[in-house]
Amino acid sequence: MSFTADKPSVLFVCVKNGGKSQMAAGLMDKVAGDSVTTASAGSTPGSAVNALSAAVLAEVGVDISRNIPRRITTEDQRRADVVVILGSEAQVDEVEGTRYERWTTDEPSNRGIDGIDRMRLVRDDILARVTTLHATLTAP
């Protein structure tokens, strides 16, 4: 997705661009509609979107199943008002003048929760964060 200057833009980043960053972008699109431009990328992109990530987003009416992971670029970062890095593993060379946030999302597997139940909790955590970010980006 390309950024436009007439509305806020967010770039979501994780390592593989197959799970959390794709989920965040899809959820922001659902929450924000046309009020925010979103994109996602990875520091070391994988080859496909995580099937469980796609499944739990489908449960809330968001389809990321056909998205293709891609590598983050300096231009992506320059064009974004905010770059959100999900998790502690993704590393990004920051671009001066761009705002960065790092979200340390819930990790249910640390509590013995795996599979689809884990991904639902991750989705819900990301949704809460996306909703708060949207409110700050679109506040008068």
JSON list of C-alpha atoms in Angstrom, two decimals, residues 35-139:
[
{"chain": "A", "resi": 35, "resn": "SER", "atom": "CA", "xyz": [-8.56, 7.87, 7.77]},
{"chain": "A", "resi": 36, "resn": "VAL", "atom": "CA", "xyz": [-5.04, 6.35, 8.03]},
{"chain": "A", "resi": 37, "resn": "THR", "atom": "CA", "xyz": [-2.75, 4.86, 5.41]},
{"chain": "A", "resi": 38, "resn": "THR", "atom": "CA", "xyz": [-1.06, 1.64, 6.49]},
{"chain": "A", "resi": 39, "resn": "ALA", "atom": "CA", "xyz": [1.70, -0.60, 5.25]},
{"chain": "A", "resi": 40, "resn": "SER", "atom": "CA", "xyz": [3.76, -3.41, 6.71]},
{"chain": "A", "resi": 41, "resn": "ALA", "atom": "CA", "xyz": [7.22, -4.80, 6.15]},
{"chain": "A", "resi": 42, "resn": "GLY", "atom": "CA", "xyz": [9.85, -7.03, 7.69]},
{"chain": "A", "resi": 43, "resn": "SER", "atom": "CA", "xyz": [13.51, -6.74, 8.54]},
{"chain": "A", "resi": 44, "resn": "THR", "atom": "CA", "xyz": [14.05, -10.28, 7.19]},
{"chain": "A", "resi": 45, "resn": "PRO", "atom": "CA", "xyz": [10.81, -11.13, 5.37]},
{"chain": "A", "resi": 46, "resn": "GLY", "atom": "CA", "xyz": [9.55, -14.67, 5.14]},
{"chain": "A", "resi": 47, "resn": "SER", "atom": "CA", "xyz": [7.80, -16.23, 2.18]},
{"chain": "A", "resi": 48, "resn": "ALA", "atom": "CA", "xyz": [4.16, -16.17, 3.32]},
{"chain": "A", "resi": 49, "resn": "VAL", "atom": "CA", "xyz": [1.70, -14.84, 5.85]},
{"chain": "A", "resi": 50, "resn": "ASN", "atom": "CA", "xyz": [1.36, -17.02, 8.94]},
{"chain": "A", "resi": 51, "resn": "ALA", "atom": "CA", "xyz": [-1.75, -19.19, 8.50]},
{"chain": "A", "resi": 52, "resn": "LEU", "atom": "CA", "xyz": [-2.89, -18.77, 12.11]},
{"chain": "A", "resi": 53, "resn": "SER", "atom": "CA", "xyz": [-2.49, -14.99, 11.88]},
{"chain": "A", "resi": 54, "resn": "ALA", "atom": "CA", "xyz": [-4.68, -14.98, 8.79]},
{"chain": "A", "resi": 55, "resn": "ALA", "atom": "CA", "xyz": [-7.23, -17.29, 10.44]},
{"chain": "A", "resi": 56, "resn": "VAL", "atom": "CA", "xyz": [-7.72, -15.15, 13.55]},
{"chain": "A", "resi": 57, "resn": "LEU", "atom": "CA", "xyz": [-8.05, -11.99, 11.48]},
{"chain": "A", "resi": 58, "resn": "ALA", "atom": "CA", "xyz": [-10.63, -13.69, 9.27]},
{"chain": "A", "resi": 59, "resn": "GLU", "atom": "CA", "xyz": [-12.66, -14.26, 12.45]},
{"chain": "A", "resi": 60, "resn": "VAL", "atom": "CA", "xyz": [-13.02, -10.46, 12.76]},
{"chain": "A", "resi": 61, "resn": "GLY", "atom": "CA", "xyz": [-13.59, -9.80, 9.07]},
{"chain": "A", "resi": 62, "resn": "VAL", "atom": "CA", "xyz": [-10.04, -8.96, 7.97]},
{"chain": "A", "resi": 63, "resn": "ASP", "atom": "CA", "xyz": [-8.42, -10.87, 5.08]},
{"chain": "A", "resi": 64, "resn": "ILE", "atom": "CA", "xyz": [-4.62, -10.88, 4.98]},
{"chain": "A", "resi": 65, "resn": "SER", "atom": "CA", "xyz": [-4.36, -14.33, 3.42]},
{"chain": "A", "resi": 66, "resn": "ARG", "atom": "CA", "xyz": [-3.14, -13.05, 0.06]},
{"chain": "A", "resi": 67, "resn": "ASN", "atom": "CA", "xyz": [-0.64, -10.54, 1.41]},
{"chain": "A", "resi": 68, "resn": "ILE", "atom": "CA", "xyz": [3.00, -11.07, 0.52]},
{"chain": "A", "resi": 69, "resn": "PRO", "atom": "CA", "xyz": [5.78, -10.32, 3.03]},
{"chain": "A", "resi": 70, "resn": "ARG", "atom": "CA", "xyz": [8.25, -7.67, 1.91]},
{"chain": "A", "resi": 71, "resn": "ARG", "atom": "CA", "xyz": [11.44, -6.03, 3.15]},
{"chain": "A", "resi": 72, "resn": "ILE", "atom": "CA", "xyz": [11.36, -2.63, 4.85]},
{"chain": "A", "resi": 73, "resn": "THR", "atom": "CA", "xyz": [13.00, 0.21, 2.93]},
{"chain": "A", "resi": 74, "resn": "THR", "atom": "CA", "xyz": [14.37, 3.58, 3.97]},
{"chain": "A", "resi": 75, "resn": "GLU", "atom": "CA", "xyz": [11.76, 5.19, 1.73]},
{"chain": "A", "resi": 76, "resn": "ASP", "atom": "CA", "xyz": [8.97, 3.35, 3.58]},
{"chain": "A", "resi": 77, "resn": "GLN", "atom": "CA", "xyz": [10.24, 4.85, 6.82]},
{"chain": "A", "resi": 78, "resn": "ARG", "atom": "CA", "xyz": [10.60, 8.37, 5.42]},
{"chain": "A", "resi": 79, "resn": "ARG", "atom": "CA", "xyz": [7.04, 8.34, 4.13]},
{"chain": "A", "resi": 80, "resn": "ALA", "atom": "CA", "xyz": [5.53, 7.09, 7.40]},
{"chain": "A", "resi": 81, "resn": "ASP", "atom": "CA", "xyz": [4.43, 9.42, 10.17]},
{"chain": "A", "resi": 82, "resn": "VAL", "atom": "CA", "xyz": [4.93, 6.55, 12.62]},
{"chain": "A", "resi": 83, "resn": "VAL", "atom": "CA", "xyz": [6.91, 3.32, 12.32]},
{"chain": "A", "resi": 84, "resn": "VAL", "atom": "CA", "xyz": [5.68, 0.71, 14.79]},
{"chain": "A", "resi": 85, "resn": "ILE", "atom": "CA", "xyz": [8.11, -2.13, 15.44]},
{"chain": "A", "resi": 86, "resn": "LEU", "atom": "CA", "xyz": [6.39, -5.19, 16.87]},
{"chain": "A", "resi": 87, "resn": "GLY", "atom": "CA", "xyz": [8.41, -7.38, 19.18]},
{"chain": "A", "resi": 88, "resn": "SER", "atom": "CA", "xyz": [11.99, -7.18, 20.35]},
{"chain": "A", "resi": 89, "resn": "GLU", "atom": "CA", "xyz": [13.62, -9.17, 17.54]},
{"chain": "A", "resi": 90, "resn": "ALA", "atom": "CA", "xyz": [13.04, -6.81, 14.62]},
{"chain": "A", "resi": 91, "resn": "GLN", "atom": "CA", "xyz": [15.85, -4.31, 14.19]},
{"chain": "A", "resi": 92, "resn": "VAL", "atom": "CA", "xyz": [15.44, -1.19, 12.10]},
{"chain": "A", "resi": 93, "resn": "ASP", "atom": "CA", "xyz": [17.99, 1.48, 11.20]},
{"chain": "A", "resi": 94, "resn": "GLU", "atom": "CA", "xyz": [15.99, 4.54, 12.19]},
{"chain": "A", "resi": 95, "resn": "VAL", "atom": "CA", "xyz": [15.54, 7.43, 9.79]},
{"chain": "A", "resi": 96, "resn": "GLU", "atom": "CA", "xyz": [15.91, 10.91, 11.26]},
{"chain": "A", "resi": 97, "resn": "GLY", "atom": "CA", "xyz": [12.64, 12.80, 11.46]},
{"chain": "A", "resi": 98, "resn": "THR", "atom": "CA", "xyz": [10.44, 9.69, 11.66]},
{"chain": "A", "resi": 99, "resn": "ARG", "atom": "CA", "xyz": [8.64, 8.76, 14.86]},
{"chain": "A", "resi": 100, "resn": "TYR", "atom": "CA", "xyz": [9.24, 5.20, 16.10]},
{"chain": "A", "resi": 101, "resn": "GLU", "atom": "CA", "xyz": [7.36, 3.10, 18.62]},
{"chain": "A", "resi": 102, "resn": "ARG", "atom": "CA", "xyz": [8.23, -0.40, 19.76]},
{"chain": "A", "resi": 103, "resn": "TRP", "atom": "CA", "xyz": [5.34, -2.56, 20.88]},
{"chain": "A", "resi": 104, "resn": "THR", "atom": "CA", "xyz": [6.24, -5.48, 23.11]},
{"chain": "A", "resi": 105, "resn": "THR", "atom": "CA", "xyz": [3.10, -7.48, 22.50]},
{"chain": "A", "resi": 106, "resn": "ASP", "atom": "CA", "xyz": [1.57, -10.15, 24.68]},
{"chain": "A", "resi": 107, "resn": "GLU", "atom": "CA", "xyz": [3.27, -13.53, 24.29]},
{"chain": "A", "resi": 108, "resn": "PRO", "atom": "CA", "xyz": [0.75, -16.14, 25.48]},
{"chain": "A", "resi": 109, "resn": "SER", "atom": "CA", "xyz": [3.15, -19.01, 24.74]},
{"chain": "A", "resi": 110, "resn": "ASN", "atom": "CA", "xyz": [5.10, -17.86, 27.81]},
{"chain": "A", "resi": 111, "resn": "ARG", "atom": "CA", "xyz": [2.02, -18.88, 29.77]},
{"chain": "A", "resi": 112, "resn": "GLY", "atom": "CA", "xyz": [1.62, -22.22, 27.97]},
{"chain": "A", "resi": 113, "resn": "ILE", "atom": "CA", "xyz": [-1.03, -20.96, 25.52]},
{"chain": "A", "resi": 114, "resn": "ASP", "atom": "CA", "xyz": [-0.35, -22.02, 21.94]},
{"chain": "A", "resi": 115, "resn": "GLY", "atom": "CA", "xyz": [-2.03, -22.46, 18.56]},
{"chain": "A", "resi": 116, "resn": "ILE", "atom": "CA", "xyz": [-5.17, -20.59, 17.62]},
{"chain": "A", "resi": 117, "resn": "ASP", "atom": "CA", "xyz": [-5.84, -19.56, 21.24]},
{"chain": "A", "resi": 118, "resn": "ARG", "atom": "CA", "xyz": [-2.41, -17.90, 21.37]},
{"chain": "A", "resi": 119, "resn": "MET", "atom": "CA", "xyz": [-3.03, -16.02, 18.14]},
{"chain": "A", "resi": 120, "resn": "ARG", "atom": "CA", "xyz": [-6.41, -14.77, 19.31]},
{"chain": "A", "resi": 121, "resn": "LEU", "atom": "CA", "xyz": [-4.79, -13.22, 22.38]},
{"chain": "A", "resi": 122, "resn": "VAL", "atom": "CA", "xyz": [-2.04, -11.69, 20.23]},
{"chain": "A", "resi": 123, "resn": "ARG", "atom": "CA", "xyz": [-4.70, -10.31, 17.86]},
{"chain": "A", "resi": 124, "resn": "ASP", "atom": "CA", "xyz": [-6.67, -8.78, 20.72]},
{"chain": "A", "resi": 125, "resn": "ASP", "atom": "CA", "xyz": [-3.55, -7.16, 22.19]},
{"chain": "A", "resi": 126, "resn": "ILE", "atom": "CA", "xyz": [-2.60, -5.68, 18.80]},
{"chain": "A", "resi": 127, "resn": "LEU", "atom": "CA", "xyz": [-6.17, -4.51, 18.22]},
{"chain": "A", "resi": 128, "resn": "ALA", "atom": "CA", "xyz": [-6.18, -2.59, 21.51]},
{"chain": "A", "resi": 129, "resn": "ARG", "atom": "CA", "xyz": [-2.87, -0.93, 20.63]},
{"chain": "A", "resi": 130, "resn": "VAL", "atom": "CA", "xyz": [-3.99, -0.12, 17.07]},
{"chain": "A", "resi": 131, "resn": "THR", "atom": "CA", "xyz": [-7.20, 1.44, 18.38]},
{"chain": "A", "resi": 132, "resn": "THR", "atom": "CA", "xyz": [-5.24, 3.68, 20.75]},
{"chain": "A", "resi": 133, "resn": "LEU", "atom": "CA", "xyz": [-2.75, 4.65, 18.02]},
{"chain": "A", "resi": 134, "resn": "HIS", "atom": "CA", "xyz": [-5.59, 5.47, 15.63]},
{"chain": "A", "resi": 135, "resn": "ALA", "atom": "CA", "xyz": [-7.18, 7.75, 18.22]},
{"chain": "A", "resi": 136, "resn": "THR", "atom": "CA", "xyz": [-3.91, 9.67, 18.69]},
{"chain": "A", "resi": 137, "resn": "LEU", "atom": "CA", "xyz": [-3.30, 9.98, 14.95]},
{"chain": "A", "resi": 138, "resn": "THR", "atom": "CA", "xyz": [-6.76, 11.30, 14.17]},
{"chain": "A", "resi": 139, "resn": "ALA", "atom": "CA", "xyz": [-7.37, 13.51, 17.21]}
]
